[in-house]
Amino acid sequence: LEFQSATWFAATGADMQAKLDGVPVERSRAMHAEAGQTLAFGMEQQFDQELAKLRTNAELIATGRVTASDMIEMAQTEMEGKSVGILDGTGTAFAGDSVSAPVFQDIRRAESEGIPISYQSGHGLFFVIPMQLAGQNYLLYECYDDAALRQKFKALSFNGEGSLILIYSQKEWTILSEGSELINQEPGMQPAWDTLWEKHQKEDPVACYYRFRDKSYFVFASKVSDRYGFYITGYAPWSAVAVEHS
């Protein structure tokens, strides 16, 4: 996020390891930013690091310094729920794990539009880069299913009391942390999400106070990455957010 003018801000809610021009931002404290300064979040930086590692692996394979099967075998042992593969133009696996035809079409479309990261409900978070082998075009991908995603990109909200939801392209989503209550799909919560979406058309981040089932909640949303189209939204009991003054 690039500030267009000098302003004050505070990083609250989820601990997203925010940095202002590369300098860590202390949470829940008023901070001043000058016009042109950039606020970045840890998850986007983790995404960049994952892509850089994938590009390095592609180069090692393409130059023959490591075989595709050896690289994929090593990557698959990093954690349970992670899959890796090299796909040809039809989606057939040259090496590693294959994917279904619909998933292949989605990740191929995203990659062709310059979006190397996407999330597919029921499958997981995909990182995809193009590569060449013996003059042929392939896609090297790795995917974290929902359980592996939560382990890889850990995030806590309000000391574990808040729930966090990762949203991709405004339609695909997954729970990052469940917090003390999981009520995001309750019909009675829809007005809160509508309010956030309306506010988010004009500003970022956004938040609102909301009453549901005789309880008070702090509901919030923020961009994780403009480049990759990811957002974080969530909620926490008001008691975990409000600060009482004596």
Short mmCIF file of C-alpha atoms in Angstrom, two decimals:
data_model
loop_
_atom_site.label_atom_id
_atom_site.label_comp_id
_atom_site.label_asym_id
_atom_site.label_seq_id
_atom_site.Cartn_x
_atom_site.Cartn_y
_atom_site.Cartn_z
CA LEU A 1 0.00 0.00 0.00
CA GLU A 2 1.51 3.35 -1.04
CA PHE A 3 0.43 6.41 0.94
CA GLN A 4 -0.72 9.22 -1.34
CA SER A 5 -0.39 11.85 1.39
CA ALA A 6 1.05 12.19 4.88
CA THR A 7 -1.17 10.52 7.47
CA TRP A 8 -1.35 8.62 10.74
CA PHE A 9 -2.22 4.92 10.83
CA ALA A 10 -2.18 1.92 13.15
CA ALA A 11 -1.70 -1.78 12.38
CA THR A 12 -4.34 -3.67 14.36
CA GLY A 13 -6.12 -7.01 14.15
CA ALA A 14 -4.16 -9.79 12.51
CA ASP A 15 -0.41 -9.89 13.03
CA MET A 16 0.59 -9.59 9.37
CA GLN A 17 4.19 -8.50 10.08
CA ALA A 18 3.66 -5.07 8.51
CA LYS A 19 6.66 -3.00 7.42
CA LEU A 20 6.84 0.67 6.49
CA ASP A 21 9.54 1.08 3.83
CA GLY A 22 11.10 -2.13 5.13
CA VAL A 23 11.01 -1.11 8.80
CA PRO A 24 8.81 -3.30 11.08
CA VAL A 25 5.67 -1.55 12.35
CA GLU A 26 4.70 -1.96 15.98
CA ARG A 27 1.14 -3.24 16.29
CA SER A 28 -1.67 -1.23 17.89
CA ARG A 29 0.40 1.94 17.99
CA ALA A 30 -0.18 5.18 16.07
CA MET A 31 2.44 5.58 13.33
CA HIS A 32 3.11 8.45 10.95
CA ALA A 33 3.69 7.91 7.23
CA GLU A 34 4.83 10.43 4.65
CA ALA A 35 3.47 10.61 1.10
CA GLY A 36 5.17 8.00 -1.06
CA GLN A 37 6.02 5.61 1.75
CA THR A 38 4.91 2.00 1.30
CA LEU A 39 3.25 -0.29 3.82
CA ALA A 40 3.89 -3.98 3.06
CA PHE A 41 2.60 -7.07 4.82
CA GLY A 42 4.53 -10.20 5.73
CA MET A 43 2.28 -12.55 3.78
CA GLU A 44 2.99 -10.76 0.50
CA GLN A 45 6.71 -10.97 1.28
CA GLN A 46 6.32 -14.69 1.98
CA PHE A 47 4.56 -15.05 -1.39
CA ASP A 48 7.47 -13.31 -3.11
CA GLN A 49 9.99 -15.57 -1.37
CA GLU A 50 8.06 -18.67 -2.40
CA LEU A 51 8.00 -17.55 -6.03
CA ALA A 52 11.72 -16.76 -5.95
CA LYS A 53 12.44 -20.26 -4.64
CA LEU A 54 10.27 -21.77 -7.38
CA ARG A 55 12.12 -19.78 -10.07
CA THR A 56 15.45 -20.97 -8.68
CA ASN A 57 14.27 -24.59 -8.81
CA ALA A 58 13.10 -24.11 -12.40
CA GLU A 59 16.52 -22.76 -13.38
CA LEU A 60 18.31 -25.65 -11.66
CA ILE A 61 16.17 -28.16 -13.55
CA ALA A 62 16.43 -26.36 -16.89
CA THR A 63 20.24 -26.20 -16.67
CA GLY A 64 20.55 -29.83 -15.63
CA ARG A 65 22.04 -29.13 -12.21
CA VAL A 66 19.25 -31.13 -10.59
CA THR A 67 16.72 -33.55 -12.05
CA ALA A 68 13.02 -32.79 -12.00
CA SER A 69 12.26 -35.94 -10.03
CA ASP A 70 14.90 -35.14 -7.37
CA MET A 71 13.70 -31.55 -6.94
CA ILE A 72 10.06 -32.61 -6.69
CA GLU A 73 10.84 -35.40 -4.23
CA MET A 74 12.69 -32.95 -1.96
CA ALA A 75 9.89 -30.36 -2.19
CA GLN A 76 7.18 -32.90 -1.40
CA THR A 77 8.89 -33.94 1.82
CA GLU A 78 8.91 -30.37 3.20
CA MET A 79 5.44 -30.68 4.68
CA GLU A 80 2.30 -32.77 4.50
CA GLY A 81 -0.33 -31.32 2.19
CA LYS A 82 2.14 -29.79 -0.27
CA SER A 83 2.10 -31.01 -3.87
CA VAL A 84 4.54 -30.16 -6.66
CA GLY A 85 4.54 -30.89 -10.36
CA ILE A 86 5.64 -29.92 -13.86
CA LEU A 87 2.76 -29.75 -16.36
CA ASP A 88 2.83 -29.59 -20.13
CA GLY A 89 0.49 -27.48 -22.28
CA THR A 90 -2.34 -29.99 -21.93
CA GLY A 91 -2.06 -30.29 -18.16
CA THR A 92 -0.36 -33.69 -18.28
CA ALA A 93 2.24 -34.15 -15.56
CA PHE A 94 5.76 -34.37 -16.96
CA ALA A 95 6.92 -34.95 -13.40
CA GLY A 96 5.36 -34.91 -9.96
CA ASP A 97 1.67 -34.54 -9.15
CA SER A 98 -1.03 -33.99 -11.75
CA VAL A 99 -4.07 -31.71 -11.33
CA SER A 100 -7.62 -31.92 -12.61
CA ALA A 101 -8.50 -30.31 -15.95
CA PRO A 102 -10.58 -27.47 -14.37
CA VAL A 103 -7.79 -26.61 -11.92
CA PHE A 104 -5.20 -26.65 -14.72
CA GLN A 105 -7.30 -24.27 -16.80
CA ASP A 106 -7.66 -21.89 -13.85
CA ILE A 107 -3.97 -21.77 -12.95
CA ARG A 108 -2.96 -21.55 -16.62
CA ARG A 109 -5.35 -18.63 -17.16
CA ALA A 110 -4.07 -16.84 -14.04
CA GLU A 111 -0.43 -17.36 -15.10
CA SER A 112 -1.14 -16.11 -18.62
CA GLU A 113 -2.60 -12.93 -17.09
CA GLY A 114 0.59 -12.39 -15.13
CA ILE A 115 -0.83 -13.70 -11.83
CA PRO A 116 1.54 -16.41 -10.60
CA ILE A 117 -0.39 -17.06 -7.37
CA SER A 118 -4.00 -18.17 -7.08
CA TYR A 119 -6.28 -19.97 -4.66
CA GLN A 120 -8.74 -22.68 -5.70
CA SER A 121 -11.36 -23.76 -3.16
CA GLY A 122 -11.06 -27.44 -2.37
CA HIS A 123 -7.53 -27.59 -3.77
CA GLY A 124 -5.35 -24.92 -2.21
CA LEU A 125 -2.91 -22.08 -2.79
CA PHE A 126 -1.01 -22.40 -6.09
CA PHE A 127 2.33 -20.88 -7.07
CA VAL A 128 2.97 -21.24 -10.81
CA ILE A 129 5.82 -20.17 -13.10
CA PRO A 130 6.60 -20.99 -16.76
CA MET A 131 9.75 -22.91 -17.64
CA GLN A 132 11.36 -24.63 -20.60
CA LEU A 133 12.76 -28.12 -20.91
CA ALA A 134 14.38 -29.31 -24.14
CA GLY A 135 12.74 -26.44 -25.99
CA GLN A 136 9.24 -27.28 -24.73
CA ASN A 137 7.07 -25.01 -22.56
CA TYR A 138 5.92 -26.25 -19.16
CA LEU A 139 4.44 -24.91 -15.94
CA LEU A 140 6.19 -25.63 -12.66
CA TYR A 141 3.76 -25.41 -9.76
CA GLU A 142 3.50 -26.05 -6.06
CA CYS A 143 0.27 -26.16 -4.09
CA TYR A 144 -0.50 -25.96 -0.37
CA ASP A 145 -3.83 -27.48 0.62
CA ASP A 146 -5.85 -25.67 3.28
CA ALA A 147 -4.17 -27.41 6.22
CA ALA A 148 -0.68 -26.86 4.83
CA LEU A 149 -1.55 -23.25 3.95
CA ARG A 150 -2.51 -22.52 7.55
CA GLN A 151 0.73 -24.10 8.75
CA LYS A 152 2.94 -22.35 6.18
CA PHE A 153 1.42 -18.87 6.46
CA LYS A 154 0.56 -18.72 10.13
CA ALA A 155 -1.33 -15.64 11.29
CA LEU A 156 -2.88 -14.82 14.64
CA SER A 157 -5.59 -12.28 15.24
CA PHE A 158 -6.10 -10.57 18.58
CA ASN A 159 -4.01 -13.16 20.46
CA GLY A 160 -5.90 -16.04 18.89
CA GLU A 161 -9.41 -14.81 19.71
CA GLY A 162 -10.07 -13.41 16.24
CA SER A 163 -10.85 -15.37 13.09
CA LEU A 164 -9.04 -14.68 9.82
CA ILE A 165 -10.19 -15.41 6.28
CA LEU A 166 -7.97 -15.25 3.20
CA ILE A 167 -9.87 -14.11 0.09
CA TYR A 168 -8.68 -14.42 -3.49
CA SER A 169 -10.20 -12.54 -6.43
CA GLN A 170 -13.23 -11.61 -4.29
CA LYS A 171 -14.76 -15.09 -4.68
CA GLU A 172 -12.45 -17.84 -3.39
CA TRP A 173 -11.70 -18.01 0.32
CA THR A 174 -10.30 -20.15 3.11
CA ILE A 175 -10.02 -19.92 6.89
CA LEU A 176 -6.52 -18.98 8.09
CA SER A 177 -7.33 -19.10 11.80
CA GLU A 178 -10.59 -20.01 13.51
CA GLY A 179 -10.28 -17.89 16.63
CA SER A 180 -12.75 -18.37 19.46
CA GLU A 181 -15.82 -18.58 17.18
CA LEU A 182 -16.44 -19.56 13.56
CA ILE A 183 -19.45 -17.56 12.40
CA ASN A 184 -18.36 -16.09 9.07
CA GLN A 185 -20.94 -18.08 7.05
CA GLU A 186 -23.86 -17.38 9.35
CA PRO A 187 -26.61 -15.53 7.41
CA GLY A 188 -26.80 -12.95 10.16
CA MET A 189 -23.23 -11.89 9.46
CA GLN A 190 -23.96 -10.90 5.85
CA PRO A 191 -24.84 -7.25 6.66
CA ALA A 192 -21.38 -6.87 8.25
CA TRP A 193 -19.64 -8.19 5.11
CA ASP A 194 -21.83 -5.92 2.94
CA THR A 195 -20.85 -2.90 5.04
CA LEU A 196 -17.16 -3.76 4.78
CA TRP A 197 -17.35 -4.25 1.02
CA GLU A 198 -19.11 -0.91 0.53
CA LYS A 199 -16.48 0.89 2.64
CA HIS A 200 -13.66 -0.97 0.93
CA GLN A 201 -14.57 0.60 -2.42
CA LYS A 202 -13.34 3.92 -1.02
CA GLU A 203 -10.59 3.10 1.47
CA ASP A 204 -8.30 0.41 2.88
CA PRO A 205 -8.10 -0.99 5.50
CA VAL A 206 -11.68 -0.86 6.77
CA ALA A 207 -13.46 -1.95 9.93
CA CYS A 208 -16.83 -1.73 11.64
CA TYR A 209 -18.61 -2.54 14.89
CA TYR A 210 -21.30 -5.23 14.56
CA ARG A 211 -23.85 -6.87 16.86
CA PHE A 212 -24.71 -10.53 16.25
CA ARG A 213 -26.60 -12.87 18.54
CA ASP A 214 -26.42 -10.34 21.36
CA LYS A 215 -22.65 -10.17 21.10
CA SER A 216 -20.42 -7.34 19.88
CA TYR A 217 -17.77 -7.88 17.22
CA PHE A 218 -15.01 -5.94 15.55
CA VAL A 219 -15.11 -6.81 11.83
CA PHE A 220 -12.27 -5.78 9.52
CA ALA A 221 -10.76 -6.20 6.04
CA SER A 222 -7.49 -5.24 4.38
CA LYS A 223 -5.56 -5.89 1.20
CA VAL A 224 -2.73 -8.37 1.53
CA SER A 225 -1.46 -7.84 -2.00
CA ASP A 226 -2.55 -5.63 -4.88
CA ARG A 227 -0.27 -7.57 -7.21
CA TYR A 228 -1.77 -10.95 -6.46
CA GLY A 229 -5.37 -10.01 -5.62
CA PHE A 230 -5.50 -11.30 -2.04
CA TYR A 231 -7.38 -9.81 0.91
CA ILE A 232 -7.63 -10.62 4.59
CA THR A 233 -10.91 -10.20 6.39
CA GLY A 234 -12.02 -11.32 9.80
CA TYR A 235 -13.67 -10.57 13.09
CA ALA A 236 -12.98 -10.71 16.80
CA PRO A 237 -15.05 -10.35 19.97
CA TRP A 238 -15.28 -6.69 20.88
CA SER A 239 -13.90 -7.55 24.32
CA ALA A 240 -10.63 -8.63 22.67
CA VAL A 241 -10.36 -5.30 20.84
CA ALA A 242 -11.73 -2.54 23.05
CA VAL A 243 -9.44 -0.82 25.51
CA GLU A 244 -11.03 0.38 28.72
CA HIS A 245 -9.91 3.71 30.11
CA SER A 246 -9.99 4.23 33.86
#
